[in-house]
Short mmCIF file of C-alpha atoms (C1' of nucleotides) in Angstrom, two decimals:
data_model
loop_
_atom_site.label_atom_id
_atom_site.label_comp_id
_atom_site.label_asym_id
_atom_site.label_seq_id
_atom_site.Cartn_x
_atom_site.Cartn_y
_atom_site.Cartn_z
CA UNK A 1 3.07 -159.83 -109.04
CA UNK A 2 1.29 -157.52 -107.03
CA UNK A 3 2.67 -156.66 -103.13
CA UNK A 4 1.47 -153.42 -101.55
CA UNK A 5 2.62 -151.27 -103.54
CA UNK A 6 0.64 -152.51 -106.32
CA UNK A 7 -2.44 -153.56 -104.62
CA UNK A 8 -2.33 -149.51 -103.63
CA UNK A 9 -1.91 -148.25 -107.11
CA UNK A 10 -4.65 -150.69 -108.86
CA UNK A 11 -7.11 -149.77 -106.10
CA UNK A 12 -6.31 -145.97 -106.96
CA UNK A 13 -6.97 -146.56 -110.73
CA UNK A 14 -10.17 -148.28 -110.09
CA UNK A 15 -11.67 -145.70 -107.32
CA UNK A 16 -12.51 -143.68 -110.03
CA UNK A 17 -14.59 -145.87 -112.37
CA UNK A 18 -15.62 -147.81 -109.48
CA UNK A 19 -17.37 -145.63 -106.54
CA UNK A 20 -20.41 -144.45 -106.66
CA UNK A 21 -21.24 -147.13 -109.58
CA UNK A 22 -24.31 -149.96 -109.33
CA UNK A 23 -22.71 -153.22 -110.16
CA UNK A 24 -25.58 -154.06 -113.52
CA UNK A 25 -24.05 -157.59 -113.79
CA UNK A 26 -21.31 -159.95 -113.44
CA UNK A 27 -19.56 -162.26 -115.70
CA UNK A 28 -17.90 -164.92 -113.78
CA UNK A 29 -16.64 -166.85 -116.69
CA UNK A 30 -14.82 -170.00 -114.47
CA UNK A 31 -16.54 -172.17 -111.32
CA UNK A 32 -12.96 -171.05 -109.26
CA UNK A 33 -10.20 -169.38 -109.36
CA UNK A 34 -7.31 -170.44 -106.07
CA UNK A 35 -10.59 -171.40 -104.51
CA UNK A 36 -14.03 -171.29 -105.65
CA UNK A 37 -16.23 -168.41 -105.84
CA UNK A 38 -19.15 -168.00 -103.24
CA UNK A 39 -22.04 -169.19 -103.36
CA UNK A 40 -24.31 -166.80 -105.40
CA UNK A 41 -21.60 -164.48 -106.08
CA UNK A 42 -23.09 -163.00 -109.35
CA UNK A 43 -26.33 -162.87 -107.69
CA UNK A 44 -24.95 -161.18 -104.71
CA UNK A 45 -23.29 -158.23 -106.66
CA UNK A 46 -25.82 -157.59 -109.06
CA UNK A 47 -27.49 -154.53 -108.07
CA UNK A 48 -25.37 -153.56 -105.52
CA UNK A 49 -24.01 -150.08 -105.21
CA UNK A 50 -20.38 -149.60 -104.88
CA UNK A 51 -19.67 -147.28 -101.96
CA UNK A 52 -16.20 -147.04 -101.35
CA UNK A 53 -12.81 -148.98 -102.15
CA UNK A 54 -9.86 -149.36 -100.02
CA UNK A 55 -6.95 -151.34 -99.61
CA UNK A 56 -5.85 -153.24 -96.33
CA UNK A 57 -2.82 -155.40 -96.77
CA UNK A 58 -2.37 -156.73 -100.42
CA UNK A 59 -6.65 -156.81 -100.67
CA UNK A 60 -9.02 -154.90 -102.19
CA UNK A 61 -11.94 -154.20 -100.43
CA UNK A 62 -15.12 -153.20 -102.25
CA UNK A 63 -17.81 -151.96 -99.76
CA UNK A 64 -21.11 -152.64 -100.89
CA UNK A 65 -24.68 -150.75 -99.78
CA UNK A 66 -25.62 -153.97 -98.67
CA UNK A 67 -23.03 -154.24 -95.87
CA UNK A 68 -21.17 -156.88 -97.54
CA UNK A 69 -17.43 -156.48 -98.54
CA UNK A 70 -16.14 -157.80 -102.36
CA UNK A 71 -12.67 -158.88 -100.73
CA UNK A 72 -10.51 -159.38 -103.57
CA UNK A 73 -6.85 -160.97 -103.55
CA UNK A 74 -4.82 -160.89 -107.07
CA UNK A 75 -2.22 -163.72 -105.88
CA UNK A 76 0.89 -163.81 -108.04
CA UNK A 77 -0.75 -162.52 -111.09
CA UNK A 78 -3.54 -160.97 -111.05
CA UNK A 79 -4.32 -157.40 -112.63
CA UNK A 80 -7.95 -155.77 -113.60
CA UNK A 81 -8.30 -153.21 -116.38
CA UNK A 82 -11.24 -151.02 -117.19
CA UNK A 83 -12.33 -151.01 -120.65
CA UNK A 84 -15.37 -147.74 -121.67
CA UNK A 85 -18.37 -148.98 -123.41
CA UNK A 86 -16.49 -147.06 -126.79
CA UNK A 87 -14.11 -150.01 -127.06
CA UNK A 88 -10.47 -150.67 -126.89
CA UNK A 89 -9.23 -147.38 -129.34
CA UNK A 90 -10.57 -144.82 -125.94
CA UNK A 91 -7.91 -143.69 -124.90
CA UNK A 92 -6.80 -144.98 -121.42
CA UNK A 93 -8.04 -148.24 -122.03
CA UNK A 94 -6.04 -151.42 -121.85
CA UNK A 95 -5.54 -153.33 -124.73
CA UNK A 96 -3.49 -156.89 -123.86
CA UNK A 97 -0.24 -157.19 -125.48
CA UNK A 98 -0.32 -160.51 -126.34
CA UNK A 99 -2.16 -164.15 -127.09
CA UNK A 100 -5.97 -163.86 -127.91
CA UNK A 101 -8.33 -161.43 -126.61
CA UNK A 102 -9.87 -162.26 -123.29
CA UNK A 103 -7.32 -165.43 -122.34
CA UNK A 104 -7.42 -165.41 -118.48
CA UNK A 105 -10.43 -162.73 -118.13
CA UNK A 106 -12.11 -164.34 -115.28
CA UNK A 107 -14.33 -161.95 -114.17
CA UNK A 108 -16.16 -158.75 -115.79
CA UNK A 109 -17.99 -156.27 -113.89
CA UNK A 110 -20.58 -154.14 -115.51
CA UNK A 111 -21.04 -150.86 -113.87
CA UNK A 112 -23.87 -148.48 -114.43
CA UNK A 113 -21.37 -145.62 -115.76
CA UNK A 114 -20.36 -147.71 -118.53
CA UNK A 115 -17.21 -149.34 -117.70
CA UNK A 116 -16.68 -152.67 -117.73
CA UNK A 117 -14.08 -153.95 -114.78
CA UNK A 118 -11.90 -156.68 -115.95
CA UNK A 119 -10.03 -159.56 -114.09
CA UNK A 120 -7.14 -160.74 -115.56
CA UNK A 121 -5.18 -163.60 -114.16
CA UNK A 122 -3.44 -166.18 -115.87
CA UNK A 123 -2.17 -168.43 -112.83
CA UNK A 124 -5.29 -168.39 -110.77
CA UNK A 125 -3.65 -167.75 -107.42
CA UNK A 126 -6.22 -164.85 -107.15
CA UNK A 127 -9.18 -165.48 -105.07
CA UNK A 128 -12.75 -163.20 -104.32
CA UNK A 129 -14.74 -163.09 -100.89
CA UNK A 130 -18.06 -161.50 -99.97
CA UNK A 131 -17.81 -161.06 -96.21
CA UNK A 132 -20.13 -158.97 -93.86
CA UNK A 133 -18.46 -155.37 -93.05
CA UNK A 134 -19.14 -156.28 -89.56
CA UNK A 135 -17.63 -159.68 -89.20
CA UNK A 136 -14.43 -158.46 -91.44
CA UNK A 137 -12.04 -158.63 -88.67
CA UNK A 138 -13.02 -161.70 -87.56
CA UNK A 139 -12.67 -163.20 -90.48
CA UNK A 140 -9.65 -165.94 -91.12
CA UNK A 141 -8.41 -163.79 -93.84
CA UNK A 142 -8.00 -160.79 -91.60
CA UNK A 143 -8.27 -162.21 -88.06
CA UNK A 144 -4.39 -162.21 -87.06
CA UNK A 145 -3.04 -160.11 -89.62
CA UNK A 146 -0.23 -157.43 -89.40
CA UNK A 147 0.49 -154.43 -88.59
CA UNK A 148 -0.40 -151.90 -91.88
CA UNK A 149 3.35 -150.87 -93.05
CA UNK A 150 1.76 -147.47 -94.38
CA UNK A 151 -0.37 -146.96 -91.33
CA UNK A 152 0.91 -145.34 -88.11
CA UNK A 153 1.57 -148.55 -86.17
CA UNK A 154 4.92 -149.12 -87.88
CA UNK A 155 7.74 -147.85 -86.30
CA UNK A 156 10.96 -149.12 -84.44
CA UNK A 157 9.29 -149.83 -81.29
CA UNK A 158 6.85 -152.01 -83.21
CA UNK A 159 9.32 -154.14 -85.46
CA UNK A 160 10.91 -154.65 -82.15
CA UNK A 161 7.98 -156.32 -80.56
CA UNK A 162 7.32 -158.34 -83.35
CA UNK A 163 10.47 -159.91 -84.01
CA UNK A 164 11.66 -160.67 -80.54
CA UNK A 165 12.91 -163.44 -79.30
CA UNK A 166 13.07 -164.52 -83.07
CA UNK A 167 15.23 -166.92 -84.60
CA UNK A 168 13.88 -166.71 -88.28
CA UNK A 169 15.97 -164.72 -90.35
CA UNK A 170 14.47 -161.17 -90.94
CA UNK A 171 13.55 -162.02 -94.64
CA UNK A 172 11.53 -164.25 -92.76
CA UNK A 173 9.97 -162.38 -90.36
CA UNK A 174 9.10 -159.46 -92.83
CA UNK A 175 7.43 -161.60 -95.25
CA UNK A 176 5.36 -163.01 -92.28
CA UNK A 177 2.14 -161.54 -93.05
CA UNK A 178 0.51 -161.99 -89.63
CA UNK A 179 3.40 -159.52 -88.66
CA UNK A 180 3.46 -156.43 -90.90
CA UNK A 181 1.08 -157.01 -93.67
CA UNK A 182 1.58 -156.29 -97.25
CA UNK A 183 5.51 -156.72 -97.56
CA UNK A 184 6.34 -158.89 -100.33
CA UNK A 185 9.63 -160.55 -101.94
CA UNK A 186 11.00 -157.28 -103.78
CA UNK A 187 10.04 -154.65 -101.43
CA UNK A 188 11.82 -156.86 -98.41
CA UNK A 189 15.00 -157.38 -100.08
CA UNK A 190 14.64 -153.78 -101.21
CA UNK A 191 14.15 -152.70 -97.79
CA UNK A 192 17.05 -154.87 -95.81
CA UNK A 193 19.31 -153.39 -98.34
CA UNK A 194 18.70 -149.88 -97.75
CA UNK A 195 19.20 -150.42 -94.34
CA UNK A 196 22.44 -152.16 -94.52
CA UNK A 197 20.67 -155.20 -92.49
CA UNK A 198 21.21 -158.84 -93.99
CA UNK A 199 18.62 -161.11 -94.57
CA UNK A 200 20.01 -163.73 -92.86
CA UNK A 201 20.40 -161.79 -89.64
CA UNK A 202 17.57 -163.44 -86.89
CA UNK A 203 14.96 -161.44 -86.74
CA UNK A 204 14.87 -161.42 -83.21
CA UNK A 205 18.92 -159.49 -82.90
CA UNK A 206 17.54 -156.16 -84.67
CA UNK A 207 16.97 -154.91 -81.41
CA UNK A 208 18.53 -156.75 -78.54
CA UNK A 209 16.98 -153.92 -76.05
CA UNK A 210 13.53 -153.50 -75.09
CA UNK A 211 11.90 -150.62 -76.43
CA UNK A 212 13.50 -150.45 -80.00
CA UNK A 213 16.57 -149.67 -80.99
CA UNK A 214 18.22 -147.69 -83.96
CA UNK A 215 18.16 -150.45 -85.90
CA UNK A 216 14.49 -151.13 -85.99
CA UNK A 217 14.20 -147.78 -86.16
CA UNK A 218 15.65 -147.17 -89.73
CA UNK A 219 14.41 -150.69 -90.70
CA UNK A 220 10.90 -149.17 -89.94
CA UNK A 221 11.83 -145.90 -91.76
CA UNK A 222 13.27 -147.55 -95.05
CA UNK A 223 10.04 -150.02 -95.58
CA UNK A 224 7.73 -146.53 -95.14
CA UNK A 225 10.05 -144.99 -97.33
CA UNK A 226 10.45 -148.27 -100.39
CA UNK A 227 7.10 -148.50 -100.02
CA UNK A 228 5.78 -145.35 -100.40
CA UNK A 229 8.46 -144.38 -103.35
CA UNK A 230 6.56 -147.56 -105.30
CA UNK A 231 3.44 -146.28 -104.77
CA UNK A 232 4.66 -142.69 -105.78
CA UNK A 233 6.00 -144.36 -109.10
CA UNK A 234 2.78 -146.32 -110.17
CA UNK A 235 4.55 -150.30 -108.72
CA UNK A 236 6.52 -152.26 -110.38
CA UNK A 237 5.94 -153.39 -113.53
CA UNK A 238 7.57 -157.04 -113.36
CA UNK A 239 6.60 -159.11 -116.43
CA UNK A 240 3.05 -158.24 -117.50
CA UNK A 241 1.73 -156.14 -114.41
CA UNK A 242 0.56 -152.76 -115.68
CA UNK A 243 -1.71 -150.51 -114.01
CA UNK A 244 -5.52 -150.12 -114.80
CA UNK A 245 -5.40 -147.63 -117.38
CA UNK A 246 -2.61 -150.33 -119.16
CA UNK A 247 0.29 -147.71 -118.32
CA UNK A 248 3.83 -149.55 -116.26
CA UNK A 249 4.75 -148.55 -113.21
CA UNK A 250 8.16 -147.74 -113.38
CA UNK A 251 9.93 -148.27 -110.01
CA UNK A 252 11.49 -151.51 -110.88
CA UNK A 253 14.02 -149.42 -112.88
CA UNK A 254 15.02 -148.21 -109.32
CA UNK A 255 15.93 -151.75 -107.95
CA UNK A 256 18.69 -151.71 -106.07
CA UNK A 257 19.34 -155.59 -105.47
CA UNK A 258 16.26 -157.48 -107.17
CA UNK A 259 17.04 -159.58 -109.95
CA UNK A 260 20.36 -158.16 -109.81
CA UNK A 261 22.25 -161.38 -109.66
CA UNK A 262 25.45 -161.20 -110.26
CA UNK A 263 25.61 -157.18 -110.57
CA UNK A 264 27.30 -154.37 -108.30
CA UNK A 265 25.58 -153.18 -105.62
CA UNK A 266 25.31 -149.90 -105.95
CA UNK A 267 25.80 -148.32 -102.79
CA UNK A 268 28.49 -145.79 -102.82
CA UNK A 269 32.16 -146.93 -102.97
CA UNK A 270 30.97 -150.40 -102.23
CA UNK A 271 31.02 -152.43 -105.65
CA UNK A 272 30.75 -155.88 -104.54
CA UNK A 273 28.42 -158.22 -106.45
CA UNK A 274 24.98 -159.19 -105.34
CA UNK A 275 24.13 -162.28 -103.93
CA UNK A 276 21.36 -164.26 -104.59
CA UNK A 277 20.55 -167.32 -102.04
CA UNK A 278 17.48 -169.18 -101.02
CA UNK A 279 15.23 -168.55 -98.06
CA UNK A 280 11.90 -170.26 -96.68
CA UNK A 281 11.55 -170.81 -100.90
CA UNK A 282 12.09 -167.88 -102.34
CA UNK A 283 15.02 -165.76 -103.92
CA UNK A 284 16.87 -163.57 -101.66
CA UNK A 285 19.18 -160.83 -103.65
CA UNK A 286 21.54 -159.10 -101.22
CA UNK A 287 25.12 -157.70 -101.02
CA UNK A 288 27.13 -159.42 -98.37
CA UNK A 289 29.23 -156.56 -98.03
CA UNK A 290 26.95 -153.75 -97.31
CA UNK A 291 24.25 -155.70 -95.26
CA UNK A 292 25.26 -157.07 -91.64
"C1'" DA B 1 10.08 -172.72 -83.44
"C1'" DG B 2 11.97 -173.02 -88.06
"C1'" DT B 3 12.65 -174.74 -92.47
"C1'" DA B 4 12.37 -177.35 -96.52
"C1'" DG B 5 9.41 -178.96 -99.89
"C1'" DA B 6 5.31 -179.34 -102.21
"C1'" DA B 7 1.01 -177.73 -103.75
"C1'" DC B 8 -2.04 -174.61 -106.35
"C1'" DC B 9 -1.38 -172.67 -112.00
"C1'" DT B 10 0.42 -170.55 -116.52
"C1'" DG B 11 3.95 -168.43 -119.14
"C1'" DA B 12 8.60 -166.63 -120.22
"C1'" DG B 13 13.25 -167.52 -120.97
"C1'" DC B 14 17.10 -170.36 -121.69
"C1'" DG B 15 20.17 -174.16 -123.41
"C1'" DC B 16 20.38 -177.55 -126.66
"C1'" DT C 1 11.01 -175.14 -134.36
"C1'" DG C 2 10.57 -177.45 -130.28
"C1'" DC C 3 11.61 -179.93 -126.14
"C1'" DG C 4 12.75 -179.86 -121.31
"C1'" DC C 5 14.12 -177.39 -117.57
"C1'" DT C 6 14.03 -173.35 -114.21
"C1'" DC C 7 12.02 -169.46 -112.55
"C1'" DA C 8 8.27 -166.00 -111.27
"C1'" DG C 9 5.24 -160.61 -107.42
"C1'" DG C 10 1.54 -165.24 -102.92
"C1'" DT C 11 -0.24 -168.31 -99.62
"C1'" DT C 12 -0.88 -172.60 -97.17
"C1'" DC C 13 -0.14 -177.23 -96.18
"C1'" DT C 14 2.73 -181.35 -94.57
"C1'" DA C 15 6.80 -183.39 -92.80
"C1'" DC C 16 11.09 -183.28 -90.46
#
DNA sequence: AGTAGAACCTGAGCGC
DNA sequence: TGCGCTCAGGTTCTAC
């Protein structure tokens, strides 16, 4: 489910209900989720003041008066909600769609203002961390990870370095977290369409020069500019990913290739139908006409 | 160095 | 109604 885009907009939604809060108690309601939790982790959080959250790659990083960081990773389907101590009919407050109430809650969060933060996710490929602040970067999680594609490090000269000398196709190299971080399956297909590159291209021909080349350059420009039109429109809402307050995000409805098997791609004048093929695992949607 | 495949899980959708 | 199959936003491992 979730990519940057995503990760961005939940961590906006919980900011809010979340900083500033003392953590009264924890519900961990399961011994694991993709791995198990740590050791004392209720223990750990109870009591602690929330101080700040942010975002780096697709985690959520709680920062805690302690000095610890809740590191928090929502895998494939993982979403939180906040539900108000006045119950489900508050406005703004999530109310599950389907099967019975509190089916995949793994995790609450009792704050001192009230709310109650909820974890939600029904394949388990979610995972929490409490890591010291000051060991965060060295951390395996975060040691070796990629450039921030929001951040200022991404530009042409940058996707350049990265991917030379590559022979992995660029769907490849984009989804390679320790290179840009964040990028998931929509948002790279998204991205290689917009700039008229195909996925199959090696990574490493984007910019046969050193120093970048106009090429990298737009590739750089288009990610910035997918990514920060998903953010702009709340994510995607693929399947059952809302955002906090239960509200979709609505960008999927501007897709221009995903999940558009066998549909024309819509660039201007172009009409051909797109492609779907298999890379490294996962679907690749393209138009073999428009990307080279 | 790359890639394919499998693994970790549950649920939705489809054909029959 | 239900069975069996495929697929799904992520990551990480093994085996060629």
């Amino acid at each position: 489910m979730p990519e940057l885009p995503e990760v961005e907009t939940v961590c906006r939604g919980l900011a809010p209900a979340m900083v500033g809060a003392v953590i009264d108690g924890v519900e961990r309601r399961r011994e694991n989720l993709r791995f198990p939790f740590p050791d004392n982790f209720v223990a750990r959080l109870s009591g602690r003041r929330i101080e700040g959250l942010a975002r780096r790659a697709k985690y959520l990083l709680a920062d805690l008066d302690d000095g610890t960081v809740l590191v928090m990773h929502l895998g494939m389907s993982g979403s939180f909600r906040i539900e108000t101590s006045e119950g489900a009919s508050t406005p703004g407050v999530f109310v599950h769609p389907r099967g019975p109430a509190g089916t995949h809650d793994h995790v609450v969060f009792h704050l001192s203002n009230g709310t109650a933060i909820v974890y939600n996710d029904p394949r388990r490929f979610g995972f929490m961390d409490l890591i010291p602040r000051a060991s965060l970067g060295e951390h395996p999680l975060f040691a070796g990870i990629g450039i921030e594609p929001l951040g200022n490090e991404l530009n042409g000269e940058a996707l350049s370095r990265l991917f030379a000398g590559k022979a992995a196709p660029l769907k490849a190299a984009l989804l390679d977290q320790r290179l840009v971080a964040g990028l998931g399956n929509i948002y790279v297909c998204e991205s290689l369409h917009r700039a008229h590159l195909s996925p199959r291209r090696k990574a490493g021909t984007i910019s046969p020069k050193k120093g970048g080349s106009p090429r990298a350059a737009l590739l750089a420009q288009v990610i910035r500019d997918v990514l920060e039109e998903a953010v702009a429109a709340g994510g995607s809402s693929l399947r059952d990913h809302r955002q906090t307050d239960g509200t979709l995000g609505y960008f999927q409805h501007t897709f221009r290739v995903y999940d558009r098997e066998g549909e024309p791609c819509l660039n201007p004048g172009c009409g051909s139908i797109v492609r779907r093929i298999v890379q490294s695992g996962r679907s690749t949607f393209y138009c073999s006409t428009c990307q080279k």
